XYZ file of C-alpha atoms in Angstrom:
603
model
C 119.780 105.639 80.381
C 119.752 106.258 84.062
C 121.357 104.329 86.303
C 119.087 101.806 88.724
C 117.591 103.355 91.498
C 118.697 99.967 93.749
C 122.617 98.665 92.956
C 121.342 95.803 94.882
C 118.853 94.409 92.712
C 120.884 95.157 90.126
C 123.759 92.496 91.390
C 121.458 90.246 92.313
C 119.586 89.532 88.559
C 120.324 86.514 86.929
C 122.391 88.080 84.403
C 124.695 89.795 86.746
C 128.611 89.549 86.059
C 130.454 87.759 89.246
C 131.990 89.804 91.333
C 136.115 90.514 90.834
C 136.130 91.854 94.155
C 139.534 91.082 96.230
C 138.252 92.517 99.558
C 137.311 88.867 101.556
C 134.942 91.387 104.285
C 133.236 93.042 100.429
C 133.077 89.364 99.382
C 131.143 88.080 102.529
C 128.801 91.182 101.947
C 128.007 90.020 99.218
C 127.800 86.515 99.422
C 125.024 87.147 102.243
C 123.385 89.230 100.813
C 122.572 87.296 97.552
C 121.506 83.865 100.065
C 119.588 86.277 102.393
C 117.753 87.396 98.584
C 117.037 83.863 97.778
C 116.221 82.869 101.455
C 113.436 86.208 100.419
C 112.077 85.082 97.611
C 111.288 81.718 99.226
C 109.892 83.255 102.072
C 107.340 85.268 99.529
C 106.379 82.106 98.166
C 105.031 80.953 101.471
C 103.370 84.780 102.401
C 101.679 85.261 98.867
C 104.222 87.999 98.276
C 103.468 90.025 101.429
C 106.537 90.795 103.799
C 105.882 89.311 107.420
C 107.884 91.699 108.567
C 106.018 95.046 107.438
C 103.198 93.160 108.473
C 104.556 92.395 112.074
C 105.317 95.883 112.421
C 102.353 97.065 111.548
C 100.657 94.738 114.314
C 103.469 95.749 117.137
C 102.620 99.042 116.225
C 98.752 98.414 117.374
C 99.080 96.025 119.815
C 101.872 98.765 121.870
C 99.825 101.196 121.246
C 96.767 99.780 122.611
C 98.824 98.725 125.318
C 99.916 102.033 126.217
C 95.778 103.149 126.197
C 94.702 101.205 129.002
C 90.941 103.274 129.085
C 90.839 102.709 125.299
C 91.260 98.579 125.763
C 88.921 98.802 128.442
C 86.012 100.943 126.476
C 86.979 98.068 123.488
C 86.824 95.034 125.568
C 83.447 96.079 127.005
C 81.930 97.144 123.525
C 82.979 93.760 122.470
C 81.374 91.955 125.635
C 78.206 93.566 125.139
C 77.871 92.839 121.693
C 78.892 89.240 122.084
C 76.343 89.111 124.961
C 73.823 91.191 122.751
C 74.432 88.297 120.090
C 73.900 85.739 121.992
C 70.941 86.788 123.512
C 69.611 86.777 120.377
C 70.499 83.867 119.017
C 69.444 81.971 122.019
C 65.755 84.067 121.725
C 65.122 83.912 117.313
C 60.979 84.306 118.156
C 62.943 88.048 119.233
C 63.862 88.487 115.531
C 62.342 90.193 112.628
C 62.681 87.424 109.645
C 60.840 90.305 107.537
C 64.051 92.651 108.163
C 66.858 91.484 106.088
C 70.136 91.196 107.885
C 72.589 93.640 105.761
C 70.909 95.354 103.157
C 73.604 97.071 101.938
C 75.824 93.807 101.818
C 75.373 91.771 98.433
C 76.788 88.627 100.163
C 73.606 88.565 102.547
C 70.694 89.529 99.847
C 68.644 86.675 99.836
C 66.146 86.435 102.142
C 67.038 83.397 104.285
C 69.958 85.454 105.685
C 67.165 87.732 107.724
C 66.107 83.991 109.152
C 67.568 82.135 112.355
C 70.009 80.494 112.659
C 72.127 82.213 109.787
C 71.144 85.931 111.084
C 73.001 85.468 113.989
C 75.804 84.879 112.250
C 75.629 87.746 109.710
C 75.279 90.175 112.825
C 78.123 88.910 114.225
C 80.182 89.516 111.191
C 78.709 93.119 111.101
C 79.652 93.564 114.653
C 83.408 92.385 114.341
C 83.768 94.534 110.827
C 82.874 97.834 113.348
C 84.479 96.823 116.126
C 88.217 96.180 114.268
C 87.507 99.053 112.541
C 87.487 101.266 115.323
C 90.302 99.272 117.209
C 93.148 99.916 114.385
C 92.623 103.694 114.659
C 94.566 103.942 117.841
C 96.034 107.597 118.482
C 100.138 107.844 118.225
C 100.251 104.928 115.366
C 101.661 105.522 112.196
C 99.402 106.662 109.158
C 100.665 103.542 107.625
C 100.473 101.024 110.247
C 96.619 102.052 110.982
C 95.729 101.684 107.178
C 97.918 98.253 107.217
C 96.347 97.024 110.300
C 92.614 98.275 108.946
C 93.378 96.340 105.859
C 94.547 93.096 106.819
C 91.845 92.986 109.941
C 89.075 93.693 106.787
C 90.970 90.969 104.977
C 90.499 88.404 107.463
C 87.045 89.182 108.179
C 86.358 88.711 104.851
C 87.992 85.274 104.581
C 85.636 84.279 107.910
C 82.657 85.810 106.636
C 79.685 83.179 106.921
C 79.109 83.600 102.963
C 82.356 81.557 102.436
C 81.270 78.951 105.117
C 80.204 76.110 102.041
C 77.231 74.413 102.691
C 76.535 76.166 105.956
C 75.623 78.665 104.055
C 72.142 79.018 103.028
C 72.433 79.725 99.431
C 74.468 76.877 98.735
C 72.251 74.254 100.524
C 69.342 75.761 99.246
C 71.003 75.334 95.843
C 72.924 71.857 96.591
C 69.448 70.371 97.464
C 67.609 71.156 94.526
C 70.800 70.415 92.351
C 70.891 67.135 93.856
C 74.767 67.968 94.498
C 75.334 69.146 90.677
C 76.309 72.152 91.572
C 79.340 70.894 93.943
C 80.367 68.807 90.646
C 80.507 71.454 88.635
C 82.298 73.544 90.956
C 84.761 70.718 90.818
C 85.423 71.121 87.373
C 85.650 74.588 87.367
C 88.795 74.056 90.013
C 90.188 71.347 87.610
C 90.076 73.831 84.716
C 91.938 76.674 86.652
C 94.502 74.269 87.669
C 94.957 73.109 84.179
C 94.855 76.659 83.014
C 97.988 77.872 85.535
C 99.796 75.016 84.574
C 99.546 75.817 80.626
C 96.928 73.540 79.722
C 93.450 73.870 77.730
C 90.211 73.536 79.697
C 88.385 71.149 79.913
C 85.092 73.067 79.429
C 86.817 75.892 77.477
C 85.007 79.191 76.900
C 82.254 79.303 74.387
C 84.049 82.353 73.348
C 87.048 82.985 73.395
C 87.593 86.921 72.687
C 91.097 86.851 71.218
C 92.842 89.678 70.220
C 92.470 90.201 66.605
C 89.918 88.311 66.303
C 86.861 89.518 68.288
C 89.219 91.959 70.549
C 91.303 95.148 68.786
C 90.249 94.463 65.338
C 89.692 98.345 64.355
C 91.672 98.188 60.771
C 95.050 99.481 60.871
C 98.753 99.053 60.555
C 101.619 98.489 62.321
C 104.062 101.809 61.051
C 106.881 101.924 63.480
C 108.358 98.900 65.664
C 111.650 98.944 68.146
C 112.837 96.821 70.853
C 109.979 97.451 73.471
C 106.752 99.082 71.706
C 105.121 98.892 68.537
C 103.302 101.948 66.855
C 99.586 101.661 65.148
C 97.828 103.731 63.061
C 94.100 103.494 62.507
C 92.425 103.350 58.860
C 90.606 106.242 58.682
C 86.815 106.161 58.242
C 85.467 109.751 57.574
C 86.769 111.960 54.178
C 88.647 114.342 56.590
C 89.513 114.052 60.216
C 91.107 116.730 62.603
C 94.733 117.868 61.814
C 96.492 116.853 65.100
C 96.246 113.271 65.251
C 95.927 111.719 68.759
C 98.643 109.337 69.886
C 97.424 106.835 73.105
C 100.136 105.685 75.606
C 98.346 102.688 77.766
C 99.724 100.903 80.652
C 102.805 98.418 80.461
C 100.951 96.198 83.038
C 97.974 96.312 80.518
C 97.528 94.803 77.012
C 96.564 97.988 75.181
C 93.327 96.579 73.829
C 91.621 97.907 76.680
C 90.861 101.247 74.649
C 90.262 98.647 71.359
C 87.903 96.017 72.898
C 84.940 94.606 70.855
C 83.739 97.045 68.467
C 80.755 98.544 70.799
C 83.296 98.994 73.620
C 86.505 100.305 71.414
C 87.733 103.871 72.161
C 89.363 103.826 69.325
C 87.145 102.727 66.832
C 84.984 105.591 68.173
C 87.752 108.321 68.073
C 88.195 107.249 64.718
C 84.279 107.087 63.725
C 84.401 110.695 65.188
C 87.140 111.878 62.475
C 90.464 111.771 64.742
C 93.840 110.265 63.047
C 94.661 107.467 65.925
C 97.943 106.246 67.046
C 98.472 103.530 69.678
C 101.242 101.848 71.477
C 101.711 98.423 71.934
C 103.784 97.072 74.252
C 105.938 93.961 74.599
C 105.360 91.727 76.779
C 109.391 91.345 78.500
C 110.907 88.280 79.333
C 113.951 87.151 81.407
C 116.330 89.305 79.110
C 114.450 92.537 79.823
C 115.641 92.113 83.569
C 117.391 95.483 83.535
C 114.963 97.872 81.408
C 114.873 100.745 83.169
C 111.822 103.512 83.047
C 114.258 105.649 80.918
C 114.159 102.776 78.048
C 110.235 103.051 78.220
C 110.193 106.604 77.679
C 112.697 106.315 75.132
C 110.820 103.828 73.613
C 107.446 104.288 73.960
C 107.557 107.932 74.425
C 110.184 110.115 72.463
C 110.974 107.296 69.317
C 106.991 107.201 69.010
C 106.489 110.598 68.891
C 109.292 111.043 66.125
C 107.590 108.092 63.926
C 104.168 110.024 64.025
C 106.277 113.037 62.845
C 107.247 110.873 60.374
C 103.738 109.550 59.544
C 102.176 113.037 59.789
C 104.697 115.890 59.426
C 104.133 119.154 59.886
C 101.219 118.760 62.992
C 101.018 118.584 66.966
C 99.609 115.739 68.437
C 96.748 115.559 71.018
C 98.715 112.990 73.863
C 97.070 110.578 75.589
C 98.042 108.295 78.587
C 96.226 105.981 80.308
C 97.150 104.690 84.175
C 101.135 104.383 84.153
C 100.999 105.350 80.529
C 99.581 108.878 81.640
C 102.416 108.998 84.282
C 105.172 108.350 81.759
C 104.056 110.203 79.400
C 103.496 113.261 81.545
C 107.474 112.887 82.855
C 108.008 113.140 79.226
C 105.814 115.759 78.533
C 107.312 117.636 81.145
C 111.259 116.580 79.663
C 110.261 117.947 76.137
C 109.028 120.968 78.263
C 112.264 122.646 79.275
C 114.627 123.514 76.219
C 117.521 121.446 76.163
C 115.970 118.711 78.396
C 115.847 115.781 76.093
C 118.598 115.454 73.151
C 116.738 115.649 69.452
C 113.741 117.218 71.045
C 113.495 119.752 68.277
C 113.159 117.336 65.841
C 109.698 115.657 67.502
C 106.047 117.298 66.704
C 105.123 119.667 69.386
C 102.207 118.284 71.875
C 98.951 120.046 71.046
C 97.316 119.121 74.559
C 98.242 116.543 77.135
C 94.902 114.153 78.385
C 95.621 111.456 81.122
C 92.802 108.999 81.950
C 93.082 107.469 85.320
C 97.436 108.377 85.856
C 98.540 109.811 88.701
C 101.007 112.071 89.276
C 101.220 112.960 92.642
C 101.476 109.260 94.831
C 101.194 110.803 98.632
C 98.297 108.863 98.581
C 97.516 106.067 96.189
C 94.778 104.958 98.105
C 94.327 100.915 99.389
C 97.755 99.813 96.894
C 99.421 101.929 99.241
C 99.156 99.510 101.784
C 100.862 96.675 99.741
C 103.731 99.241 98.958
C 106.686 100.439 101.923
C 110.567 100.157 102.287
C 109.775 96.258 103.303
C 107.724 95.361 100.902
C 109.245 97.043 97.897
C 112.270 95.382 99.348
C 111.028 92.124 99.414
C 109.456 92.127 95.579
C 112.778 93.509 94.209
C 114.063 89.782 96.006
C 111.038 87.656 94.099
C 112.185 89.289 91.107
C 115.631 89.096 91.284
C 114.641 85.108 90.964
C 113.734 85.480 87.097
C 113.730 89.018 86.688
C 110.798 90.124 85.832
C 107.316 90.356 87.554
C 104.440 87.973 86.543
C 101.387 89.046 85.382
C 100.019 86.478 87.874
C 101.319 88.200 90.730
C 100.376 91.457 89.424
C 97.360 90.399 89.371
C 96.969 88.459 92.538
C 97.786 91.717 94.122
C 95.458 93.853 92.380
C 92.909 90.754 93.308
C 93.814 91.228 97.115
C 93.110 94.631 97.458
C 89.112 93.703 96.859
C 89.162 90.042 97.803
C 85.531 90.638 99.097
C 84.723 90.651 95.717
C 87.156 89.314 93.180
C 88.246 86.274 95.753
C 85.846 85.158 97.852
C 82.301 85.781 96.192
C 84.178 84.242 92.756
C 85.131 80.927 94.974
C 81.908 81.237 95.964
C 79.738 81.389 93.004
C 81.873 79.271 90.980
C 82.927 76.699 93.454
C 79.765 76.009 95.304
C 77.120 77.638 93.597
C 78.434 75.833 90.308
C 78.385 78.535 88.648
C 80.460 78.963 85.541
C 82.085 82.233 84.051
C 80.010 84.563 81.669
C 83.017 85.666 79.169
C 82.506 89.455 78.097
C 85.665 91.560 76.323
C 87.017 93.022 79.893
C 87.213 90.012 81.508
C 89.260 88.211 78.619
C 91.715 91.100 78.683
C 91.577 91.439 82.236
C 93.084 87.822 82.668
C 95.484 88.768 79.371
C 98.473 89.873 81.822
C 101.632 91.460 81.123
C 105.163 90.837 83.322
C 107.388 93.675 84.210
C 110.683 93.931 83.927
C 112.880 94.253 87.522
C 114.756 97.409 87.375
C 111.925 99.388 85.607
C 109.168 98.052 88.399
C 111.468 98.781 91.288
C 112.505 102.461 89.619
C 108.684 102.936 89.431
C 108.032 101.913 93.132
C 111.133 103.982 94.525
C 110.487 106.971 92.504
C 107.330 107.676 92.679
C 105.258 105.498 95.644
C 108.426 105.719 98.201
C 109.716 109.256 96.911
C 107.021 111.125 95.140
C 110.071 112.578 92.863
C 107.543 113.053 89.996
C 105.336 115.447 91.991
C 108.003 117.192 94.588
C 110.203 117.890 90.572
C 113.182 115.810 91.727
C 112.424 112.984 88.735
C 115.531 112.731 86.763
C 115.216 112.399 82.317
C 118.537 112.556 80.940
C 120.301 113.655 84.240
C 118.152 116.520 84.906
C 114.814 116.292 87.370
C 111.828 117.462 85.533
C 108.823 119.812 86.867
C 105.227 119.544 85.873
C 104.910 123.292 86.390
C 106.819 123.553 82.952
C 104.116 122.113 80.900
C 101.613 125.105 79.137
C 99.321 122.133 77.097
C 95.999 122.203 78.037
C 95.600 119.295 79.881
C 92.155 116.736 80.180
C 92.242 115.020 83.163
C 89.788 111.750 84.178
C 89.515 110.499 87.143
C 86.887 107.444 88.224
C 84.851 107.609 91.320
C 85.593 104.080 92.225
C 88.725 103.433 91.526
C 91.042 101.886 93.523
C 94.050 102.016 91.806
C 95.050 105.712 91.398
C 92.166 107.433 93.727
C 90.377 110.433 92.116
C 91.370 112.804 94.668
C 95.065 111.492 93.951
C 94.848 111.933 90.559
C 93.191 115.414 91.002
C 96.591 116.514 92.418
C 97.651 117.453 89.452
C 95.619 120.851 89.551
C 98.234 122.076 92.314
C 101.573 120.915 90.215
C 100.849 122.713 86.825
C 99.143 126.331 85.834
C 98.005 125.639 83.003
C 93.960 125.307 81.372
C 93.419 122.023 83.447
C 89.827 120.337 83.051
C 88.804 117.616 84.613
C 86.145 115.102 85.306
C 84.910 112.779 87.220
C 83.323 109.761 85.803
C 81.389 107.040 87.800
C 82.655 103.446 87.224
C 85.917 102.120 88.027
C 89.814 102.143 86.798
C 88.439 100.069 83.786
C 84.931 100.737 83.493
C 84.684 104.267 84.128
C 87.047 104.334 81.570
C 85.742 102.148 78.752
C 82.344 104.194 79.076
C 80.808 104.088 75.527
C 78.316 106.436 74.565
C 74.937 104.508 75.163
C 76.056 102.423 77.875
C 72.975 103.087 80.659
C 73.253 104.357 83.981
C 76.862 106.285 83.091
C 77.219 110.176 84.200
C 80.377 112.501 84.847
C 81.185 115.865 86.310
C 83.081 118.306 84.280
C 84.516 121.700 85.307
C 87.411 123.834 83.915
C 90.257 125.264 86.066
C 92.207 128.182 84.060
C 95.534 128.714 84.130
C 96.140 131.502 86.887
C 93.115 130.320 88.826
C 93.295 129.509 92.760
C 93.343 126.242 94.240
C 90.254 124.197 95.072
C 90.000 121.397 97.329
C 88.045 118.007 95.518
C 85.399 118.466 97.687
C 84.496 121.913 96.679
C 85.091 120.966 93.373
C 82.467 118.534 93.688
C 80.449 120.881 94.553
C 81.592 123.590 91.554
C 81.479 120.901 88.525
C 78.800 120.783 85.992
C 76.879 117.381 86.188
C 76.568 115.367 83.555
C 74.673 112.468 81.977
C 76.171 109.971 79.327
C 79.508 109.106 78.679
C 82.787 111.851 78.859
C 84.029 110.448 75.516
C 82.104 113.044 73.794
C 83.442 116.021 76.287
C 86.232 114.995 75.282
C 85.729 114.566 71.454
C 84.298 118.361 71.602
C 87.626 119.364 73.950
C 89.948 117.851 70.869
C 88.195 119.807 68.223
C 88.440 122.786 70.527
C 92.064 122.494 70.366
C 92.370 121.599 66.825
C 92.694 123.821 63.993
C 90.162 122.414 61.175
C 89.798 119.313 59.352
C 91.973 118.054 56.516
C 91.742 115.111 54.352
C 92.153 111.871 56.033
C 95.686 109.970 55.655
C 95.953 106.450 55.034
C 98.459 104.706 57.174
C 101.698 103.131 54.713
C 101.937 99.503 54.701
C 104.129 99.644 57.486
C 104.649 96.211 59.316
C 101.274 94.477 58.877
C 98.104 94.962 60.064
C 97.027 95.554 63.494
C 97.274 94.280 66.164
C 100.583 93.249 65.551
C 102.952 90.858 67.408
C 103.653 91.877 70.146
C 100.155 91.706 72.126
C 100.051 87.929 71.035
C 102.874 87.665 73.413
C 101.957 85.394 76.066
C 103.480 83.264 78.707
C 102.576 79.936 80.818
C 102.759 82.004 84.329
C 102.661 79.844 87.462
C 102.618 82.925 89.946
């Protein structure tokens, strides 16, 4: 185990011994700093987790610098003038407007028709014209790269919050939709609030789901067994469905902030049901859902865990054959570090004894975090901080705040336009597999989350080879696998261009492709689904660098989904079927225990 990356956090968790210390000036330190951590974590309570101080800075940072620009403020503060003067003009002359022109096209919010009509169009322009005009006043010259994107951000935030789609009945949906409701819709809304009130607070619905999509019952119920359990993962193998399947069987790592049923969903959306239906031998890990006595898991008990004692059980299970290695999101980034471990000889202790990795594929996982795109913002020295201080309090992460944060980085859309539809429009959920496991969260333990934040956001060790396994950094330039690589053209959670990185830290065969959808979505892409394309070109080992763009530019287009690329790239790097294996009894069937973990989480 390596040590924690912050001794601080570490003293402060619940569990933490009292201090022997005999030095009164040691004792003070420490006495201050453990009220100043609980005068944090109160403070969070009261920001949403964001630190008012990075946020300050970010803001003196701007308001300095514009300051400083005295021609810039003036060319601003005229722009602004003559739009508001434009505006008003307008609003004060509507025979002047086009109703037949809608207002923003290209802005779902504003789609129906009465938008384009006065008095609301007004409004909308003036929301278009303050989006362009803060977006051009945070780039000031001589700010930092961070406090432009922060100060972007949280001016897009606000504007979003004020936008006149989230103005109630002066909007002109809602009325329109009040009045021939005869106010039903504003009751209904009601009791949609009442149910997610009962629902943080542990309690049943009132108007519960009329289905439910629980996991092994209409979510993850491809047969198999549970064949391997320890302390943080369990290990499943899939019943096989065709008389022989390829020799290397293909082990999945998913996320720890993810249930793993995200590759198993309902039957038409399962990855692994298909791998399966294709003839591959499929492993999975499961991971448990920690609670307060996890508090000091570190990211060398997950690869332990989930990578090195999972690997040795399908050695177990299927001896004598390499295994295709999968990892999706922070499973692709842990498994690559171990990848990269089992790489250099002598690395990790017992390596010999674990099946060799045929190829290495990582959906989604970055491994290079210079820029992690809009979660960047959320993530600095005061903000990582300040989270280490909330979780110091129970020691763990929620899944609530994990997923209030992922929720804040498109509040446009998973925020506002939800309140919206749901609260006055009336309008109630429509269930489907993603969104039941999307709202199945996980917690983190403390010292693993703020490991992964230091290490990698703050440090980049993983791509600049300073990330230690066993006590000795690791380098992604050691790994000869063929690697698959997928990234998603909207994601928002490891950028394609981040994630396509990882052609200048290894030289090996590297393909990659770039699938339309999201982090989810472009992920769970099922053969059939409509409207779903990729690009797909190979980079081999040797070969020169080449920027995303011209990549772009280089790949073969594609239409469908990439699962079958990929199927075809597995085979490639198989050598022949062989009769299918049933898994042993093992510890019951799938989906095993621990993804029925679950906790009341208040935030």
């Amino acid at each position: 185990m390596t040590l924690p990356t912050d001794p601080t956090l570490a003293a402060l968790l619940p569990d933490a011994p009292a201090s022997h210390c005999t030095d009164p000036e040691l004792r003070a330190r420490e006495a201050a700093t453990r009220l100043d951590s609980r005068w944090h974590a109160a403070m969070a309570k009261l920001t949403g987790g964001l630190s008012p101080v990075a946020l300050t800075l970010a803001w003196t940072d701007w308001a300095l610098h514009l300051a400083t620009q005295p021609a810039q403020a003036r060319r601003l503060g005229l722009a602004a003038w003559g739009q508001g003067l434009r505006l008003l003009g307008q609003s004060l002359a509507p025979a002047a407007q086009d109703p037949a022109d809608p207002a923003t096209p290209a802005d779902p919010r504003f789609a129906d028709p009465l938008w384009a009509r006065w008095p609301w169009q007004g409004a909308v322009q003036a929301a278009q014209a303050a989006e362009t005009w803060w977006a051009e006043a945070t780039q000031l010259r001589g700010m930092s790269p961070h406090h432009q994107e922060m100060a972007g951000f949280f001016a897009r935030q606000w504007l979003d919050m004020l936008s006149p789609a989230n103005w109630g009945l002066a909007n002109p949906e809602v009325l329109r939709r009040t009045l021939e409701r005869q106010g039903g819709n504003l009751r209904d809304g009601a009791a949609h609030l009442g149910d997610d009130w009962r629902r943080r607070h542990g309690l049943s619905p009132l108007q519960p789901p009329t289905r439910p999509y629980q996991p092994g019952v209409d979510l993850a119920v491809t047969p198999g067994r549970v064949v391997h359990r320890n302390a943080l993962a369990e290990l499943i193998q899939y019943d096989p469905v065709t008389p022989q399947v390829q020799a290397e069987p293909v082990f999945l790592v998913p996320s720890w902030i993810m249930k793993y049923y995200i590759l198993d969903l309902s039957p038409e959306n399962s990855l692994v049901r298909w791998l399966v239906g294709q003839g591959h031998t499929v492993f999975i890990l499961s991971w448990r859902n920690p609670d307060e006595g996890d508090a000091r898991l570190t990211l060398a008990d997950y690869l332990e865990a989930g990578i090195f004692d999972a690997l040795a059980a399908i050695g177990r299970a299927v001896p004598g054959e390499a295994v295709h290695a999968c990892g999706y999101c922070l499973g692709g980034t842990l498994l690559s570090i171990g990848a990269a471990a089992l790489a250099r000889p002598g690395q990790v202790q017992g390596a010999q004894t674990l099946p060799p990795l045929a190829s290495l594929s990582l959906l989604a996982a970055e491994t290079d975090f210079t820029e992690p795109g809009e979660l960047g913002v959320l993530i600095d020295e005061g903000q990582v901080a300040l989270l280490e201080d909330m979780m110091a309090e129970r020691g763990y992460l929620s899944g609530a705040q994990m997923a209030g944060s992922f929720a804040y980085l498109h509040s446009r859309d998973l925020v506002w336009s939800q309140q919206l539809r749901r609260f006055w429009m009336g309008e109630a959920d429509q269930p489907n597999d993603l969104m039941a496991w999307n709202a199945d969260t996980t917690r983190m333990p403390a010292l693993m989350h703020s490991e992964y934040l230091r290490r990698c956001y703050l440090r980049n060790e993983l791509a600049e080879g300073r990330f230690p396994v066993e006590g000795r950094p690791v380098s992604l330039g050691d790994l000869r696998q063929p690697l698959f690589v997928v990234g998603t053209e909207k994601d928002h959670v490891s950028p394609w261009k981040s994630v396509y990185k990882l052609h200048r830290l290894t030289d090996t065969d590297l393909t990659f492709v770039l699938a339309n959808g999201g982090h989810n979505a472009g992920i769970v892409s099922e053969p059939g689904h409509r409207g779903r394309h990729y690009a797909l070109r190979l980079r081999p080992a040797g070969a020169a660098w080449v920027p995303p763009e011209a990549w772009g530019q280089q790949a073969e287009r594609r239409e469908g989904s990439w699962w079958q690329a990929w199927h075809d790239w597995l085979v490639t790097h198989s050598r022949g079927p062989v009769t299918a294996r049933t898994p042993a009894a093992g510890l019951g069937p799938a989906p095993g225990h621990y993804v029925l973990q679950r906790y009341v989480e208040a935030g």
